PDB file of C-alpha atoms in Angstrom:
ATOM      1  CA  MET A  25     107.129-103.246  98.534  1.00  0.00           C
ATOM      2  CA  ILE A  26     107.704-101.855 103.033  1.00  0.00           C
ATOM      3  CA  ARG A  27     104.651-101.190 103.268  1.00  0.00           C
ATOM      4  CA  ASN A  28     103.473-104.912 103.147  1.00  0.00           C
ATOM      5  CA  ARG A  29     106.803-105.746 104.666  1.00  0.00           C
ATOM      6  CA  LEU A  30     105.395-103.641 108.055  1.00  0.00           C
ATOM      7  CA  LEU A  31     102.102-105.259 107.865  1.00  0.00           C
ATOM      8  CA  SER A  32     103.436-108.931 107.632  1.00  0.00           C
ATOM      9  CA  ILE A  33     105.637-108.281 110.755  1.00  0.00           C
ATOM     10  CA  ALA A  34     102.197-106.771 112.396  1.00  0.00           C
ATOM     11  CA  SER A  35     100.492-109.738 111.566  1.00  0.00           C
ATOM     12  CA  ALA A  36     102.697-111.703 112.847  1.00  0.00           C
ATOM     13  CA  ILE A  37     103.056-110.418 115.858  1.00  0.00           C
ATOM     14  CA  LEU A  38      99.508-110.286 116.149  1.00  0.00           C
ATOM     15  CA  VAL A  39      99.685-114.094 115.540  1.00  0.00           C
ATOM     16  CA  TRP A  40     102.393-114.856 117.901  1.00  0.00           C
ATOM     17  CA  ALA A  41     100.482-112.556 121.019  1.00  0.00           C
ATOM     18  CA  LEU A  42      97.382-114.613 120.850  1.00  0.00           C
ATOM     19  CA  ALA A  43      99.367-118.084 120.667  1.00  0.00           C
ATOM     20  CA  VAL A  44     101.365-117.334 123.567  1.00  0.00           C
ATOM     21  CA  SER A  45      97.601-115.743 125.064  1.00  0.00           C
ATOM     22  CA  PHE A  46      96.771-119.015 124.437  1.00  0.00           C
ATOM     23  CA  TYR A  47      99.648-121.402 125.723  1.00  0.00           C
ATOM     24  CA  LEU A  48      99.694-119.627 129.264  1.00  0.00           C
ATOM     25  CA  LEU A  49      95.518-119.230 129.595  1.00  0.00           C
ATOM     26  CA  SER A  50      95.816-123.294 128.848  1.00  0.00           C
ATOM     27  CA  PHE A  51      97.752-123.033 132.325  1.00  0.00           C
ATOM     28  CA  TYR A  52      94.675-121.890 134.134  1.00  0.00           C
ATOM     29  CA  ALA A  53      92.332-124.723 133.646  1.00  0.00           C
ATOM     30  CA  PRO A  54      94.395-127.853 134.287  1.00  0.00           C
ATOM     31  CA  ILE A  55      93.068-130.829 132.460  1.00  0.00           C
ATOM     32  CA  LEU A  56      96.029-133.048 131.950  1.00  0.00           C
ATOM     33  CA  ASP A  57      98.569-134.036 134.629  1.00  0.00           C
ATOM     34  CA  ASN A  58     101.575-132.885 133.092  1.00  0.00           C
ATOM     35  CA  SER A  59     100.493-128.594 132.217  1.00  0.00           C
ATOM     36  CA  GLU A  60     103.762-128.144 129.991  1.00  0.00           C
ATOM     37  CA  GLN A  61     102.159-131.051 127.845  1.00  0.00           C
ATOM     38  CA  GLN A  62      98.535-129.267 128.294  1.00  0.00           C
ATOM     39  CA  GLY A  63      99.968-125.889 127.015  1.00  0.00           C
ATOM     40  CA  ASN A  64     101.766-127.680 123.804  1.00  0.00           C
ATOM     41  CA  VAL A  65      98.667-129.306 122.857  1.00  0.00           C
ATOM     42  CA  VAL A  66      96.427-126.233 123.555  1.00  0.00           C
ATOM     43  CA  LEU A  67      99.004-124.305 121.558  1.00  0.00           C
ATOM     44  CA  ALA A  68      99.430-126.398 118.503  1.00  0.00           C
ATOM     45  CA  LEU A  69      95.264-125.926 118.458  1.00  0.00           C
ATOM     46  CA  ALA A  70      95.375-122.756 118.913  1.00  0.00           C
ATOM     47  CA  ILE A  71      97.936-121.505 116.277  1.00  0.00           C
ATOM     48  CA  ILE A  72      95.423-122.232 113.480  1.00  0.00           C
ATOM     49  CA  PRO A  73      92.534-119.881 113.980  1.00  0.00           C
ATOM     50  CA  SER A  74      95.399-117.941 114.908  1.00  0.00           C
ATOM     51  CA  ALA A  75      97.446-118.417 112.241  1.00  0.00           C
ATOM     52  CA  CYS A  76      94.040-118.329 109.834  1.00  0.00           C
ATOM     53  CA  LEU A  77      93.478-115.111 110.945  1.00  0.00           C
ATOM     54  CA  GLY A  78      96.588-113.394 110.906  1.00  0.00           C
ATOM     55  CA  THR A  79      96.797-114.280 107.245  1.00  0.00           C
ATOM     56  CA  TYR A  80      93.350-112.990 106.616  1.00  0.00           C
ATOM     57  CA  LEU A  81      94.095-109.731 108.014  1.00  0.00           C
ATOM     58  CA  PHE A  82      97.331-109.621 105.817  1.00  0.00           C
ATOM     59  CA  TYR A  83      96.080-110.192 102.763  1.00  0.00           C
ATOM     60  CA  ARG A  84      92.976-107.254 103.420  1.00  0.00           C
ATOM     61  CA  LYS A  85      95.696-105.012 102.397  1.00  0.00           C
ATOM     62  CA  GLY A  86      98.399-106.112 101.666  1.00  0.00           C
ATOM     63  CA  GLN A  87     100.120-108.636  98.865  1.00  0.00           C
ATOM     64  CA  MET A  88     102.722-111.058  99.119  1.00  0.00           C
ATOM     65  CA  LYS A  89     103.691-115.093  98.014  1.00  0.00           C
ATOM     66  CA  PRO A  90     101.963-117.249 100.816  1.00  0.00           C
ATOM     67  CA  SER A  91     105.754-118.822 101.388  1.00  0.00           C
ATOM     68  CA  ALA A  92     107.278-115.425 101.738  1.00  0.00           C
ATOM     69  CA  LEU A  93     104.165-114.775 103.960  1.00  0.00           C
ATOM     70  CA  ALA A  94     104.476-118.186 105.771  1.00  0.00           C
ATOM     71  CA  THR A  95     108.171-117.434 106.341  1.00  0.00           C
ATOM     72  CA  THR A  96     107.944-113.771 107.602  1.00  0.00           C
ATOM     73  CA  PHE A  97     105.386-115.324 110.529  1.00  0.00           C
ATOM     74  CA  VAL A  98     107.460-118.317 111.692  1.00  0.00           C
ATOM     75  CA  ALA A  99     110.798-115.403 111.719  1.00  0.00           C
ATOM     76  CA  ILE A 100     108.949-113.100 114.027  1.00  0.00           C
ATOM     77  CA  ALA A 101     107.463-115.598 115.941  1.00  0.00           C
ATOM     78  CA  ALA A 102     110.662-117.314 116.285  1.00  0.00           C
ATOM     79  CA  VAL A 103     112.624-113.738 116.962  1.00  0.00           C
ATOM     80  CA  LEU A 104     109.963-113.236 119.493  1.00  0.00           C
ATOM     81  CA  ASP A 105     110.423-116.345 121.403  1.00  0.00           C
ATOM     82  CA  ILE A 106     113.898-115.039 121.855  1.00  0.00           C
ATOM     83  CA  LEU A 107     113.471-112.314 122.900  1.00  0.00           C
ATOM     84  CA  VAL A 108     110.267-112.406 125.043  1.00  0.00           C
ATOM     85  CA  THR A 109     108.857-115.673 125.787  1.00  0.00           C
ATOM     86  CA  VAL A 110     111.805-117.421 126.824  1.00  0.00           C
ATOM     87  CA  PRO A 111     113.468-114.701 129.251  1.00  0.00           C
ATOM     88  CA  VAL A 112     110.074-113.518 130.746  1.00  0.00           C
ATOM     89  CA  PHE A 113     108.298-116.941 130.803  1.00  0.00           C
ATOM     90  CA  VAL A 114     110.725-119.659 130.284  1.00  0.00           C
ATOM     91  CA  ILE A 115     113.584-118.741 132.147  1.00  0.00           C
ATOM     92  CA  PRO A 116     111.307-117.604 135.402  1.00  0.00           C
ATOM     93  CA  ALA A 117     109.752-120.917 135.509  1.00  0.00           C
ATOM     94  CA  GLY A 118     113.038-122.916 135.622  1.00  0.00           C
ATOM     95  CA  GLY A 119     113.994-123.482 131.921  1.00  0.00           C
ATOM     96  CA  THR A 120     116.848-122.716 129.420  1.00  0.00           C
ATOM     97  CA  TYR A 121     116.937-121.333 125.778  1.00  0.00           C
ATOM     98  CA  SER A 122     118.347-124.743 125.668  1.00  0.00           C
ATOM     99  CA  GLU A 123     115.484-126.519 126.879  1.00  0.00           C
ATOM    100  CA  PHE A 124     112.678-124.301 124.432  1.00  0.00           C
ATOM    101  CA  PHE A 125     114.556-124.629 121.622  1.00  0.00           C
ATOM    102  CA  LYS A 126     115.846-128.937 121.982  1.00  0.00           C
ATOM    103  CA  ASP A 127     111.753-129.561 122.435  1.00  0.00           C
ATOM    104  CA  PRO A 128     110.877-131.245 119.452  1.00  0.00           C
ATOM    105  CA  MET A 129     107.013-129.800 120.045  1.00  0.00           C
ATOM    106  CA  PHE A 130     108.664-126.450 119.351  1.00  0.00           C
ATOM    107  CA  TYR A 131     109.436-127.665 115.257  1.00  0.00           C
ATOM    108  CA  PHE A 132     105.952-129.535 115.742  1.00  0.00           C
ATOM    109  CA  ILE A 133     104.453-125.958 115.728  1.00  0.00           C
ATOM    110  CA  VAL A 134     106.765-124.255 114.013  1.00  0.00           C
ATOM    111  CA  VAL A 135     105.843-126.602 110.757  1.00  0.00           C
ATOM    112  CA  GLU A 136     102.018-126.200 111.491  1.00  0.00           C
ATOM    113  CA  PHE A 137     102.706-122.832 111.930  1.00  0.00           C
ATOM    114  CA  TYR A 138     104.485-122.357 108.587  1.00  0.00           C
ATOM    115  CA  CYS A 139     102.191-124.754 106.877  1.00  0.00           C
ATOM    116  CA  VAL A 140      98.622-123.158 108.117  1.00  0.00           C
ATOM    117  CA  VAL A 141      99.961-119.718 106.677  1.00  0.00           C
ATOM    118  CA  LEU A 142     101.426-121.499 103.531  1.00  0.00           C
ATOM    119  CA  PHE A 143      97.595-123.032 102.647  1.00  0.00           C
ATOM    120  CA  TYR A 144      95.203-120.701 103.481  1.00  0.00           C
ATOM    121  CA  GLY A 145      97.739-117.718 102.325  1.00  0.00           C
ATOM    122  CA  ASN A 146      96.971-120.030  98.780  1.00  0.00           C
ATOM    123  CA  HIS A 147      93.486-120.478  99.097  1.00  0.00           C
ATOM    124  CA  LEU A 148      93.140-116.838  99.866  1.00  0.00           C
ATOM    125  CA  THR A 149      95.007-115.635  97.149  1.00  0.00           C
ATOM    126  CA  LYS A 150      93.555-118.068  94.960  1.00  0.00           C
ATOM    127  CA  THR A 151      90.033-116.992  96.055  1.00  0.00           C
ATOM    128  CA  LEU A 152      90.954-112.746  95.590  1.00  0.00           C
ATOM    129  CA  LYS A 153      91.570-113.500  92.152  1.00  0.00           C
ATOM    130  CA  ALA A 154      88.688-115.415  91.138  1.00  0.00           C
TER     131      ALA A 154
END
């Protein structure tokens, strides 16, 4: 039980780190005039393979209901956003906690993240049982 929880947290941290990396890297290749919007688009796309990788790595060694894993991933990402993303990246760029957590795109990405982990986790658990 504790091993599964620690493994799920480690997988969640990996996914968060990948997602933040893709978001930050998006600023080095300006395609859209609005760099914030571009970062959000890149993040929304990058969260899919990142979440699948984290889910896959978790299920190689761990067992947990996909809904619990998805909730863990989202909760860990939110905590890391509070502790790292906002103070290290958002506030120095002139943003605030309030702006970050009021952005509708944040909630779109949270729902997307949860759904990807849930659906891919359901797929993997069915595949592993077969």
